């Protein structure tokens, strides 16, 4: 464990820039388009600052753009408060996205039409297994999954059930829509992943119009393609999701509903900073249990907390640049963040001197 957490000196390498430059040189990419897709279920923290700087900073270097897209596919956890806070945080870091502000909910109708197309082409089906059955039959990392008894449900029946799910005729948990891929795949993400769940919950933007909501994997890549994102940048935990990202995009494109070339997912190592907890679940627990005064408590690694503590946007940008972008997980010593802050303030801060407790001194016969 000690070897894993050993702090390392920042490296300014950036393999993503090399990929982008190669795509531009070959003509594969005409305009670099990235996206920053936060879920509005909490305040952005220090780790998000790195992603923001990469996704907004990279296309700026090549005359491209970055879309700000809110991944609002889970109505039970998302609020307008977090949407506003995320916008403020991105602005504070010095980046602009307008008019390219989007929500995954903007595409709910399109995503539904894409889903019906996949059912019609034999690539998806409505599964009526219980949650326990779904979990049990999915298998494990060492054991293959088992086909659902509903896997070969007639296309017409799946289409009817999906329509009834949308119309609110079935309770939560009674059905899901799944992609038909391979229940024996060594990659568990390809074992007939869920595309839609029933969730009778009020959405902060669409209200009660929808009672089925797309999963992250179904909505993410397709939203990228709809927005013509060229380079979809995300952290390494999504690396084994990439085959599913490509599978969904390819199947929808095969149906003639997306134009090629399709978006490309590229993964980079997340930022690991010593002595800092960035787990959103843990940060929410700190706030909810009143261990801190709020998200803007100076002890919190949330951007609003760091701003209140005295960190500057320029320091975070400088730190992101110095730590570089790699595929190797490393730990960066917190001292490097303070160094970036000092270097940023060195060029900006006004100097002043004062005598706090003066002593009167009278000179005679001088």
PDB file of N, CA and C in Angstrom, residues 264-361:
ATOM      1  N   UNK A 264     -15.197   9.326 -30.345  1.00  0.00           N
ATOM      2  CA  UNK A 264     -14.169   8.403 -29.864  1.00  0.00           C
ATOM      3  C   UNK A 264     -13.903   8.663 -28.391  1.00  0.00           C
ATOM      4  N   UNK A 265     -13.948   7.607 -27.596  1.00  0.00           N
ATOM      5  CA  UNK A 265     -13.669   7.743 -26.162  1.00  0.00           C
ATOM      6  C   UNK A 265     -12.190   7.516 -25.896  1.00  0.00           C
ATOM      7  N   UNK A 266     -11.600   8.405 -25.095  1.00  0.00           N
ATOM      8  CA  UNK A 266     -10.190   8.313 -24.708  1.00  0.00           C
ATOM      9  C   UNK A 266     -10.108   8.465 -23.193  1.00  0.00           C
ATOM     10  N   UNK A 267      -9.400   7.563 -22.534  1.00  0.00           N
ATOM     11  CA  UNK A 267      -9.330   7.585 -21.079  1.00  0.00           C
ATOM     12  C   UNK A 267      -7.965   8.087 -20.610  1.00  0.00           C
ATOM     13  N   UNK A 268      -7.988   8.808 -19.497  1.00  0.00           N
ATOM     14  CA  UNK A 268      -6.756   9.277 -18.869  1.00  0.00           C
ATOM     15  C   UNK A 268      -6.842   9.030 -17.366  1.00  0.00           C
ATOM     16  N   UNK A 269      -5.692   9.042 -16.709  1.00  0.00           N
ATOM     17  CA  UNK A 269      -5.643   8.756 -15.279  1.00  0.00           C
ATOM     18  C   UNK A 269      -6.271   9.902 -14.490  1.00  0.00           C
ATOM     19  N   UNK A 270      -7.061   9.545 -13.481  1.00  0.00           N
ATOM     20  CA  UNK A 270      -7.656  10.566 -12.624  1.00  0.00           C
ATOM     21  C   UNK A 270      -6.585  11.154 -11.714  1.00  0.00           C
ATOM     22  N   UNK A 271      -6.880  12.302 -11.153  1.00  0.00           N
ATOM     23  CA  UNK A 271      -5.946  12.979 -10.266  1.00  0.00           C
ATOM     24  C   UNK A 271      -6.035  12.384  -8.867  1.00  0.00           C
ATOM     25  N   UNK A 272      -4.908  11.916  -8.340  1.00  0.00           N
ATOM     26  CA  UNK A 272      -4.829  11.425  -6.968  1.00  0.00           C
ATOM     27  C   UNK A 272      -3.910  12.346  -6.183  1.00  0.00           C
ATOM     28  N   UNK A 273      -4.477  13.034  -5.222  1.00  0.00           N
ATOM     29  CA  UNK A 273      -3.724  14.011  -4.435  1.00  0.00           C
ATOM     30  C   UNK A 273      -3.620  13.497  -3.001  1.00  0.00           C
ATOM     31  N   UNK A 274      -2.416  13.499  -2.456  1.00  0.00           N
ATOM     32  CA  UNK A 274      -2.228  12.983  -1.097  1.00  0.00           C
ATOM     33  C   UNK A 274      -3.013  13.809  -0.082  1.00  0.00           C
ATOM     34  N   UNK A 275      -3.524  13.129   0.932  1.00  0.00           N
ATOM     35  CA  UNK A 275      -4.230  13.747   2.057  1.00  0.00           C
ATOM     36  C   UNK A 275      -5.579  14.361   1.672  1.00  0.00           C
ATOM     37  N   UNK A 276      -6.101  13.999   0.510  1.00  0.00           N
ATOM     38  CA  UNK A 276      -7.368  14.587   0.055  1.00  0.00           C
ATOM     39  C   UNK A 276      -8.343  13.469  -0.312  1.00  0.00           C
ATOM     40  N   UNK A 277      -9.555  13.543   0.232  1.00  0.00           N
ATOM     41  CA  UNK A 277     -10.626  12.608  -0.100  1.00  0.00           C
ATOM     42  C   UNK A 277     -11.517  13.252  -1.162  1.00  0.00           C
ATOM     43  N   UNK A 278     -11.684  12.573  -2.303  1.00  0.00           N
ATOM     44  CA  UNK A 278     -12.484  13.130  -3.392  1.00  0.00           C
ATOM     45  C   UNK A 278     -13.726  12.297  -3.694  1.00  0.00           C
ATOM     46  N   UNK A 279     -14.008  11.297  -2.886  1.00  0.00           N
ATOM     47  CA  UNK A 279     -15.206  10.488  -3.075  1.00  0.00           C
ATOM     48  C   UNK A 279     -16.445  11.347  -2.827  1.00  0.00           C
ATOM     49  N   UNK A 280     -17.293  11.465  -3.864  1.00  0.00           N
ATOM     50  CA  UNK A 280     -18.485  12.301  -3.722  1.00  0.00           C
ATOM     51  C   UNK A 280     -19.390  11.765  -2.617  1.00  0.00           C
ATOM     52  N   UNK A 281     -19.464  10.436  -2.518  1.00  0.00           N
ATOM     53  CA  UNK A 281     -20.299   9.838  -1.476  1.00  0.00           C
ATOM     54  C   UNK A 281     -19.819  10.253  -0.085  1.00  0.00           C
ATOM     55  N   UNK A 282     -18.518  10.243   0.125  1.00  0.00           N
ATOM     56  CA  UNK A 282     -17.975  10.623   1.420  1.00  0.00           C
ATOM     57  C   UNK A 282     -18.141  12.110   1.682  1.00  0.00           C
ATOM     58  N   UNK A 283     -17.976  12.918   0.648  1.00  0.00           N
ATOM     59  CA  UNK A 283     -18.134  14.364   0.824  1.00  0.00           C
ATOM     60  C   UNK A 283     -19.578  14.710   1.165  1.00  0.00           C
ATOM     61  N   UNK A 284     -20.520  14.040   0.499  1.00  0.00           N
ATOM     62  CA  UNK A 284     -21.935  14.255   0.810  1.00  0.00           C
ATOM     63  C   UNK A 284     -22.220  13.858   2.249  1.00  0.00           C
ATOM     64  N   UNK A 285     -21.613  12.755   2.694  1.00  0.00           N
ATOM     65  CA  UNK A 285     -21.803  12.307   4.074  1.00  0.00           C
ATOM     66  C   UNK A 285     -21.282  13.347   5.055  1.00  0.00           C
ATOM     67  N   UNK A 286     -20.139  13.962   4.771  1.00  0.00           N
ATOM     68  CA  UNK A 286     -19.595  14.994   5.647  1.00  0.00           C
ATOM     69  C   UNK A 286     -20.563  16.166   5.781  1.00  0.00           C
ATOM     70  N   UNK A 287     -21.173  16.550   4.665  1.00  0.00           N
ATOM     71  CA  UNK A 287     -22.109  17.678   4.674  1.00  0.00           C
ATOM     72  C   UNK A 287     -23.403  17.294   5.376  1.00  0.00           C
ATOM     73  N   UNK A 288     -23.958  16.139   5.000  1.00  0.00           N
ATOM     74  CA  UNK A 288     -25.251  15.722   5.556  1.00  0.00           C
ATOM     75  C   UNK A 288     -25.185  15.492   7.066  1.00  0.00           C
ATOM     76  N   UNK A 289     -24.055  14.972   7.552  1.00  0.00           N
ATOM     77  CA  UNK A 289     -23.922  14.687   8.977  1.00  0.00           C
ATOM     78  C   UNK A 289     -23.361  15.870   9.763  1.00  0.00           C
ATOM     79  N   UNK A 290     -23.239  17.025   9.104  1.00  0.00           N
ATOM     80  CA  UNK A 290     -22.854  18.277   9.750  1.00  0.00           C
ATOM     81  C   UNK A 290     -21.434  18.255  10.335  1.00  0.00           C
ATOM     82  N   UNK A 291     -20.560  17.449   9.759  1.00  0.00           N
ATOM     83  CA  UNK A 291     -19.167  17.471  10.193  1.00  0.00           C
ATOM     84  C   UNK A 291     -18.468  18.734   9.691  1.00  0.00           C
ATOM     85  N   UNK A 292     -19.021  19.325   8.642  1.00  0.00           N
ATOM     86  CA  UNK A 292     -18.526  20.588   8.100  1.00  0.00           C
ATOM     87  C   UNK A 292     -19.714  21.534   7.964  1.00  0.00           C
ATOM     88  N   UNK A 293     -19.442  22.800   7.791  1.00  0.00           N
ATOM     89  CA  UNK A 293     -20.517  23.795   7.741  1.00  0.00           C
ATOM     90  C   UNK A 293     -21.266  23.789   6.415  1.00  0.00           C
ATOM     91  N   UNK A 294     -20.701  23.165   5.401  1.00  0.00           N
ATOM     92  CA  UNK A 294     -21.346  23.122   4.088  1.00  0.00           C
ATOM     93  C   UNK A 294     -20.310  22.819   3.026  1.00  0.00           C
ATOM     94  N   UNK A 295     -20.761  22.797   1.762  1.00  0.00           N
ATOM     95  CA  UNK A 295     -19.833  22.515   0.673  1.00  0.00           C
ATOM     96  C   UNK A 295     -18.742  23.577   0.567  1.00  0.00           C
ATOM     97  N   UNK A 296     -19.033  24.799   1.022  1.00  0.00           N
ATOM     98  CA  UNK A 296     -18.038  25.858   0.931  1.00  0.00           C
ATOM     99  C   UNK A 296     -17.177  25.971   2.180  1.00  0.00           C
ATOM    100  N   UNK A 297     -17.222  24.974   3.060  1.00  0.00           N
ATOM    101  CA  UNK A 297     -16.325  24.937   4.211  1.00  0.00           C
ATOM    102  C   UNK A 297     -14.884  24.916   3.691  1.00  0.00           C
ATOM    103  N   UNK A 298     -14.005  25.757   4.203  1.00  0.00           N
ATOM    104  CA  UNK A 298     -12.628  25.809   3.686  1.00  0.00           C
ATOM    105  C   UNK A 298     -11.870  24.492   3.787  1.00  0.00           C
ATOM    106  N   UNK A 299     -12.343  23.579   4.613  1.00  0.00           N
ATOM    107  CA  UNK A 299     -11.675  22.274   4.728  1.00  0.00           C
ATOM    108  C   UNK A 299     -12.100  21.315   3.627  1.00  0.00           C
ATOM    109  N   UNK A 300     -13.150  21.645   2.911  1.00  0.00           N
ATOM    110  CA  UNK A 300     -13.669  20.762   1.868  1.00  0.00           C
ATOM    111  C   UNK A 300     -12.876  20.917   0.565  1.00  0.00           C
ATOM    112  N   UNK A 301     -12.672  19.804  -0.172  1.00  0.00           N
ATOM    113  CA  UNK A 301     -11.990  19.896  -1.466  1.00  0.00           C
ATOM    114  C   UNK A 301     -12.911  20.323  -2.605  1.00  0.00           C
ATOM    115  N   UNK A 302     -14.171  20.654  -2.272  1.00  0.00           N
ATOM    116  CA  UNK A 302     -15.067  21.217  -3.289  1.00  0.00           C
ATOM    117  C   UNK A 302     -14.493  22.550  -3.757  1.00  0.00           C
ATOM    118  N   UNK A 303     -14.720  22.885  -5.016  1.00  0.00           N
ATOM    119  CA  UNK A 303     -14.136  24.114  -5.552  1.00  0.00           C
ATOM    120  C   UNK A 303     -14.597  25.350  -4.798  1.00  0.00           C
ATOM    121  N   UNK A 304     -15.868  25.346  -4.337  1.00  0.00           N
ATOM    122  CA  UNK A 304     -16.343  26.498  -3.564  1.00  0.00           C
ATOM    123  C   UNK A 304     -15.604  26.591  -2.235  1.00  0.00           C
ATOM    124  N   UNK A 305     -15.236  25.441  -1.667  1.00  0.00           N
ATOM    125  CA  UNK A 305     -14.478  25.451  -0.425  1.00  0.00           C
ATOM    126  C   UNK A 305     -13.047  25.902  -0.639  1.00  0.00           C
ATOM    127  N   UNK A 306     -12.425  25.435  -1.717  1.00  0.00           N
ATOM    128  CA  UNK A 306     -11.050  25.828  -2.013  1.00  0.00           C
ATOM    129  C   UNK A 306     -10.967  27.308  -2.352  1.00  0.00           C
ATOM    130  N   UNK A 307     -11.986  27.800  -3.021  1.00  0.00           N
ATOM    131  CA  UNK A 307     -12.022  29.228  -3.359  1.00  0.00           C
ATOM    132  C   UNK A 307     -12.102  30.056  -2.080  1.00  0.00           C
ATOM    133  N   UNK A 308     -12.918  29.607  -1.147  1.00  0.00           N
ATOM    134  CA  UNK A 308     -13.060  30.331   0.123  1.00  0.00           C
ATOM    135  C   UNK A 308     -11.779  30.245   0.941  1.00  0.00           C
ATOM    136  N   UNK A 309     -11.050  29.157   0.778  1.00  0.00           N
ATOM    137  CA  UNK A 309      -9.804  28.972   1.513  1.00  0.00           C
ATOM    138  C   UNK A 309      -8.702  29.873   0.978  1.00  0.00           C
ATOM    139  N   UNK A 310      -8.848  30.334  -0.271  1.00  0.00           N
ATOM    140  CA  UNK A 310      -7.869  31.252  -0.823  1.00  0.00           C
ATOM    141  C   UNK A 310      -7.163  30.779  -2.070  1.00  0.00           C
ATOM    142  N   UNK A 311      -7.519  29.588  -2.532  1.00  0.00           N
ATOM    143  CA  UNK A 311      -6.912  29.114  -3.781  1.00  0.00           C
ATOM    144  C   UNK A 311      -7.478  29.894  -4.962  1.00  0.00           C
ATOM    145  N   UNK A 312      -6.633  30.149  -5.942  1.00  0.00           N
ATOM    146  CA  UNK A 312      -7.048  30.900  -7.123  1.00  0.00           C
ATOM    147  C   UNK A 312      -7.320  29.957  -8.288  1.00  0.00           C
ATOM    148  N   UNK A 313      -8.131  30.431  -9.209  1.00  0.00           N
ATOM    149  CA  UNK A 313      -8.397  29.647 -10.408  1.00  0.00           C
ATOM    150  C   UNK A 313      -7.112  29.437 -11.197  1.00  0.00           C
ATOM    151  N   UNK A 314      -6.276  30.466 -11.233  1.00  0.00           N
ATOM    152  CA  UNK A 314      -5.004  30.353 -11.953  1.00  0.00           C
ATOM    153  C   UNK A 314      -4.104  29.284 -11.377  1.00  0.00           C
ATOM    154  N   UNK A 315      -4.133  29.123 -10.058  1.00  0.00           N
ATOM    155  CA  UNK A 315      -3.313  28.097  -9.421  1.00  0.00           C
ATOM    156  C   UNK A 315      -3.773  26.699  -9.821  1.00  0.00           C
ATOM    157  N   UNK A 316      -5.088  26.496  -9.876  1.00  0.00           N
ATOM    158  CA  UNK A 316      -5.611  25.187 -10.263  1.00  0.00           C
ATOM    159  C   UNK A 316      -5.300  24.891 -11.733  1.00  0.00           C
ATOM    160  N   UNK A 317      -5.384  25.903 -12.575  1.00  0.00           N
ATOM    161  CA  UNK A 317      -5.032  25.703 -13.983  1.00  0.00           C
ATOM    162  C   UNK A 317      -3.552  25.372 -14.132  1.00  0.00           C
ATOM    163  N   UNK A 318      -2.718  26.080 -13.384  1.00  0.00           N
ATOM    164  CA  UNK A 318      -1.275  25.843 -13.444  1.00  0.00           C
ATOM    165  C   UNK A 318      -0.944  24.434 -12.948  1.00  0.00           C
ATOM    166  N   UNK A 319      -1.615  24.007 -11.880  1.00  0.00           N
ATOM    167  CA  UNK A 319      -1.391  22.676 -11.335  1.00  0.00           C
ATOM    168  C   UNK A 319      -1.806  21.604 -12.343  1.00  0.00           C
ATOM    169  N   UNK A 320      -2.966  21.806 -12.995  1.00  0.00           N
ATOM    170  CA  UNK A 320      -3.433  20.845 -13.992  1.00  0.00           C
ATOM    171  C   UNK A 320      -2.452  20.737 -15.154  1.00  0.00           C
ATOM    172  N   UNK A 321      -1.896  21.866 -15.554  1.00  0.00           N
ATOM    173  CA  UNK A 321      -0.935  21.866 -16.661  1.00  0.00           C
ATOM    174  C   UNK A 321       0.352  21.143 -16.266  1.00  0.00           C
ATOM    175  N   UNK A 322       0.819  21.386 -15.048  1.00  0.00           N
ATOM    176  CA  UNK A 322       2.081  20.797 -14.615  1.00  0.00           C
ATOM    177  C   UNK A 322       1.982  19.293 -14.358  1.00  0.00           C
ATOM    178  N   UNK A 323       0.818  18.833 -13.947  1.00  0.00           N
ATOM    179  CA  UNK A 323       0.669  17.399 -13.664  1.00  0.00           C
ATOM    180  C   UNK A 323       0.475  16.583 -14.930  1.00  0.00           C
ATOM    181  N   UNK A 324       0.154  17.245 -16.053  1.00  0.00           N
ATOM    182  CA  UNK A 324       0.062  16.552 -17.322  1.00  0.00           C
ATOM    183  C   UNK A 324      -1.113  15.595 -17.406  1.00  0.00           C
ATOM    184  N   UNK A 325      -1.142  14.831 -18.493  1.00  0.00           N
ATOM    185  CA  UNK A 325      -2.222  13.876 -18.746  1.00  0.00           C
ATOM    186  C   UNK A 325      -1.606  12.566 -19.216  1.00  0.00           C
ATOM    187  N   UNK A 326      -1.770  11.531 -18.412  1.00  0.00           N
ATOM    188  CA  UNK A 326      -1.183  10.235 -18.735  1.00  0.00           C
ATOM    189  C   UNK A 326      -2.213   9.133 -18.507  1.00  0.00           C
ATOM    190  N   UNK A 327      -1.825   7.896 -18.803  1.00  0.00           N
ATOM    191  CA  UNK A 327      -2.655   6.730 -18.520  1.00  0.00           C
ATOM    192  C   UNK A 327      -2.179   6.001 -17.259  1.00  0.00           C
ATOM    193  N   UNK A 328      -1.185   6.539 -16.596  1.00  0.00           N
ATOM    194  CA  UNK A 328      -0.613   5.885 -15.414  1.00  0.00           C
ATOM    195  C   UNK A 328      -1.138   6.555 -14.146  1.00  0.00           C
ATOM    196  N   UNK A 329      -1.716   5.752 -13.263  1.00  0.00           N
ATOM    197  CA  UNK A 329      -2.197   6.278 -11.994  1.00  0.00           C
ATOM    198  C   UNK A 329      -1.018   6.596 -11.082  1.00  0.00           C
ATOM    199  N   UNK A 330      -0.906   7.840 -10.672  1.00  0.00           N
ATOM    200  CA  UNK A 330       0.152   8.262  -9.767  1.00  0.00           C
ATOM    201  C   UNK A 330      -0.448   9.135  -8.675  1.00  0.00           C
ATOM    202  N   UNK A 331       0.286   9.234  -7.585  1.00  0.00           N
ATOM    203  CA  UNK A 331      -0.121  10.117  -6.487  1.00  0.00           C
ATOM    204  C   UNK A 331       0.752  11.362  -6.512  1.00  0.00           C
ATOM    205  N   UNK A 332       0.113  12.513  -6.449  1.00  0.00           N
ATOM    206  CA  UNK A 332       0.821  13.789  -6.458  1.00  0.00           C
ATOM    207  C   UNK A 332       0.792  14.363  -5.043  1.00  0.00           C
ATOM    208  N   UNK A 333       1.946  14.771  -4.569  1.00  0.00           N
ATOM    209  CA  UNK A 333       2.024  15.340  -3.234  1.00  0.00           C
ATOM    210  C   UNK A 333       1.280  16.673  -3.180  1.00  0.00           C
ATOM    211  N   UNK A 334       0.513  16.865  -2.113  1.00  0.00           N
ATOM    212  CA  UNK A 334      -0.279  18.092  -1.959  1.00  0.00           C
ATOM    213  C   UNK A 334       0.598  19.344  -2.035  1.00  0.00           C
ATOM    214  N   UNK A 335       1.887  19.200  -1.680  1.00  0.00           N
ATOM    215  CA  UNK A 335       2.792  20.355  -1.700  1.00  0.00           C
ATOM    216  C   UNK A 335       2.884  20.985  -3.078  1.00  0.00           C
ATOM    217  N   UNK A 336       2.699  20.159  -4.131  1.00  0.00           N
ATOM    218  CA  UNK A 336       2.786  20.706  -5.492  1.00  0.00           C
ATOM    219  C   UNK A 336       1.635  21.663  -5.783  1.00  0.00           C
ATOM    220  N   UNK A 337       0.506  21.455  -5.131  1.00  0.00           N
ATOM    221  CA  UNK A 337      -0.611  22.388  -5.292  1.00  0.00           C
ATOM    222  C   UNK A 337      -0.271  23.723  -4.650  1.00  0.00           C
ATOM    223  N   UNK A 338       0.340  23.679  -3.471  1.00  0.00           N
ATOM    224  CA  UNK A 338       0.732  24.921  -2.798  1.00  0.00           C
ATOM    225  C   UNK A 338       1.807  25.654  -3.588  1.00  0.00           C
ATOM    226  N   UNK A 339       2.687  24.899  -4.218  1.00  0.00           N
ATOM    227  CA  UNK A 339       3.718  25.524  -5.064  1.00  0.00           C
ATOM    228  C   UNK A 339       3.061  26.255  -6.229  1.00  0.00           C
ATOM    229  N   UNK A 340       2.065  25.615  -6.845  1.00  0.00           N
ATOM    230  CA  UNK A 340       1.352  26.258  -7.953  1.00  0.00           C
ATOM    231  C   UNK A 340       0.653  27.525  -7.477  1.00  0.00           C
ATOM    232  N   UNK A 341       0.090  27.498  -6.265  1.00  0.00           N
ATOM    233  CA  UNK A 341      -0.577  28.678  -5.726  1.00  0.00           C
ATOM    234  C   UNK A 341       0.420  29.809  -5.501  1.00  0.00           C
ATOM    235  N   UNK A 342       1.571  29.485  -4.918  1.00  0.00           N
ATOM    236  CA  UNK A 342       2.588  30.524  -4.688  1.00  0.00           C
ATOM    237  C   UNK A 342       3.064  31.122  -6.005  1.00  0.00           C
ATOM    238  N   UNK A 343       3.284  30.258  -7.001  1.00  0.00           N
ATOM    239  CA  UNK A 343       3.764  30.766  -8.286  1.00  0.00           C
ATOM    240  C   UNK A 343       2.719  31.645  -8.962  1.00  0.00           C
ATOM    241  N   UNK A 344       1.441  31.287  -8.804  1.00  0.00           N
ATOM    242  CA  UNK A 344       0.385  32.108  -9.398  1.00  0.00           C
ATOM    243  C   UNK A 344       0.284  33.452  -8.690  1.00  0.00           C
ATOM    244  N   UNK A 345       0.351  33.431  -7.362  1.00  0.00           N
ATOM    245  CA  UNK A 345       0.250  34.678  -6.604  1.00  0.00           C
ATOM    246  C   UNK A 345       1.491  35.545  -6.782  1.00  0.00           C
ATOM    247  N   UNK A 346       2.623  34.902  -7.009  1.00  0.00           N
ATOM    248  CA  UNK A 346       3.879  35.641  -7.176  1.00  0.00           C
ATOM    249  C   UNK A 346       3.758  36.690  -8.275  1.00  0.00           C
ATOM    250  N   UNK A 347       3.027  36.344  -9.338  1.00  0.00           N
ATOM    251  CA  UNK A 347       2.911  37.257 -10.479  1.00  0.00           C
ATOM    252  C   UNK A 347       1.729  38.216 -10.358  1.00  0.00           C
ATOM    253  N   UNK A 348       0.852  37.981  -9.383  1.00  0.00           N
ATOM    254  CA  UNK A 348      -0.386  38.766  -9.332  1.00  0.00           C
ATOM    255  C   UNK A 348      -0.568  39.576  -8.056  1.00  0.00           C
ATOM    256  N   UNK A 349      -0.105  39.030  -6.950  1.00  0.00           N
ATOM    257  CA  UNK A 349      -0.429  39.642  -5.657  1.00  0.00           C
ATOM    258  C   UNK A 349       0.333  40.946  -5.443  1.00  0.00           C
ATOM    259  N   UNK A 350      -0.379  41.926  -4.932  1.00  0.00           N
ATOM    260  CA  UNK A 350       0.255  43.201  -4.583  1.00  0.00           C
ATOM    261  C   UNK A 350       1.023  43.033  -3.278  1.00  0.00           C
ATOM    262  N   UNK A 351       2.177  43.711  -3.175  1.00  0.00           N
ATOM    263  CA  UNK A 351       2.987  43.654  -1.968  1.00  0.00           C
ATOM    264  C   UNK A 351       2.710  44.866  -1.101  1.00  0.00           C
ATOM    265  N   UNK A 352       2.687  44.639   0.193  1.00  0.00           N
ATOM    266  CA  UNK A 352       2.501  45.742   1.134  1.00  0.00           C
ATOM    267  C   UNK A 352       3.277  45.427   2.401  1.00  0.00           C
ATOM    268  N   UNK A 353       3.813  46.446   3.030  1.00  0.00           N
ATOM    269  CA  UNK A 353       4.544  46.261   4.283  1.00  0.00           C
ATOM    270  C   UNK A 353       3.926  47.159   5.339  1.00  0.00           C
ATOM    271  N   UNK A 354       3.903  46.666   6.554  1.00  0.00           N
ATOM    272  CA  UNK A 354       3.326  47.446   7.643  1.00  0.00           C
ATOM    273  C   UNK A 354       4.014  47.063   8.945  1.00  0.00           C
ATOM    274  N   UNK A 355       4.118  48.030   9.832  1.00  0.00           N
ATOM    275  CA  UNK A 355       4.628  47.782  11.175  1.00  0.00           C
ATOM    276  C   UNK A 355       3.414  47.602  12.070  1.00  0.00           C
ATOM    277  N   UNK A 356       3.221  46.398  12.594  1.00  0.00           N
ATOM    278  CA  UNK A 356       2.010  46.081  13.338  1.00  0.00           C
ATOM    279  C   UNK A 356       1.985  46.735  14.714  1.00  0.00           C
ATOM    280  N   UNK A 357       3.149  46.713  15.411  1.00  0.00           N
ATOM    281  CA  UNK A 357       3.189  47.256  16.773  1.00  0.00           C
ATOM    282  C   UNK A 357       4.358  48.227  16.873  1.00  0.00           C
ATOM    283  N   UNK A 358       4.179  49.449  16.375  1.00  0.00           N
ATOM    284  CA  UNK A 358       5.313  50.392  16.288  1.00  0.00           C
ATOM    285  C   UNK A 358       5.787  50.866  17.673  1.00  0.00           C
ATOM    286  N   UNK A 359       7.077  51.160  17.762  1.00  0.00           N
ATOM    287  CA  UNK A 359       7.669  51.714  18.985  1.00  0.00           C
ATOM    288  C   UNK A 359       8.161  53.120  18.665  1.00  0.00           C
ATOM    289  N   UNK A 360       7.679  54.128  19.374  1.00  0.00           N
ATOM    290  CA  UNK A 360       8.132  55.518  19.116  1.00  0.00           C
ATOM    291  C   UNK A 360       9.631  55.646  19.392  1.00  0.00           C
ATOM    292  N   UNK A 361      10.306  56.303  18.513  1.00  0.00           N
ATOM    293  CA  UNK A 361      11.748  56.506  18.671  1.00  0.00           C
ATOM    294  C   UNK A 361      12.057  57.966  18.375  1.00  0.00           C
TER     295      UNK A 361
END
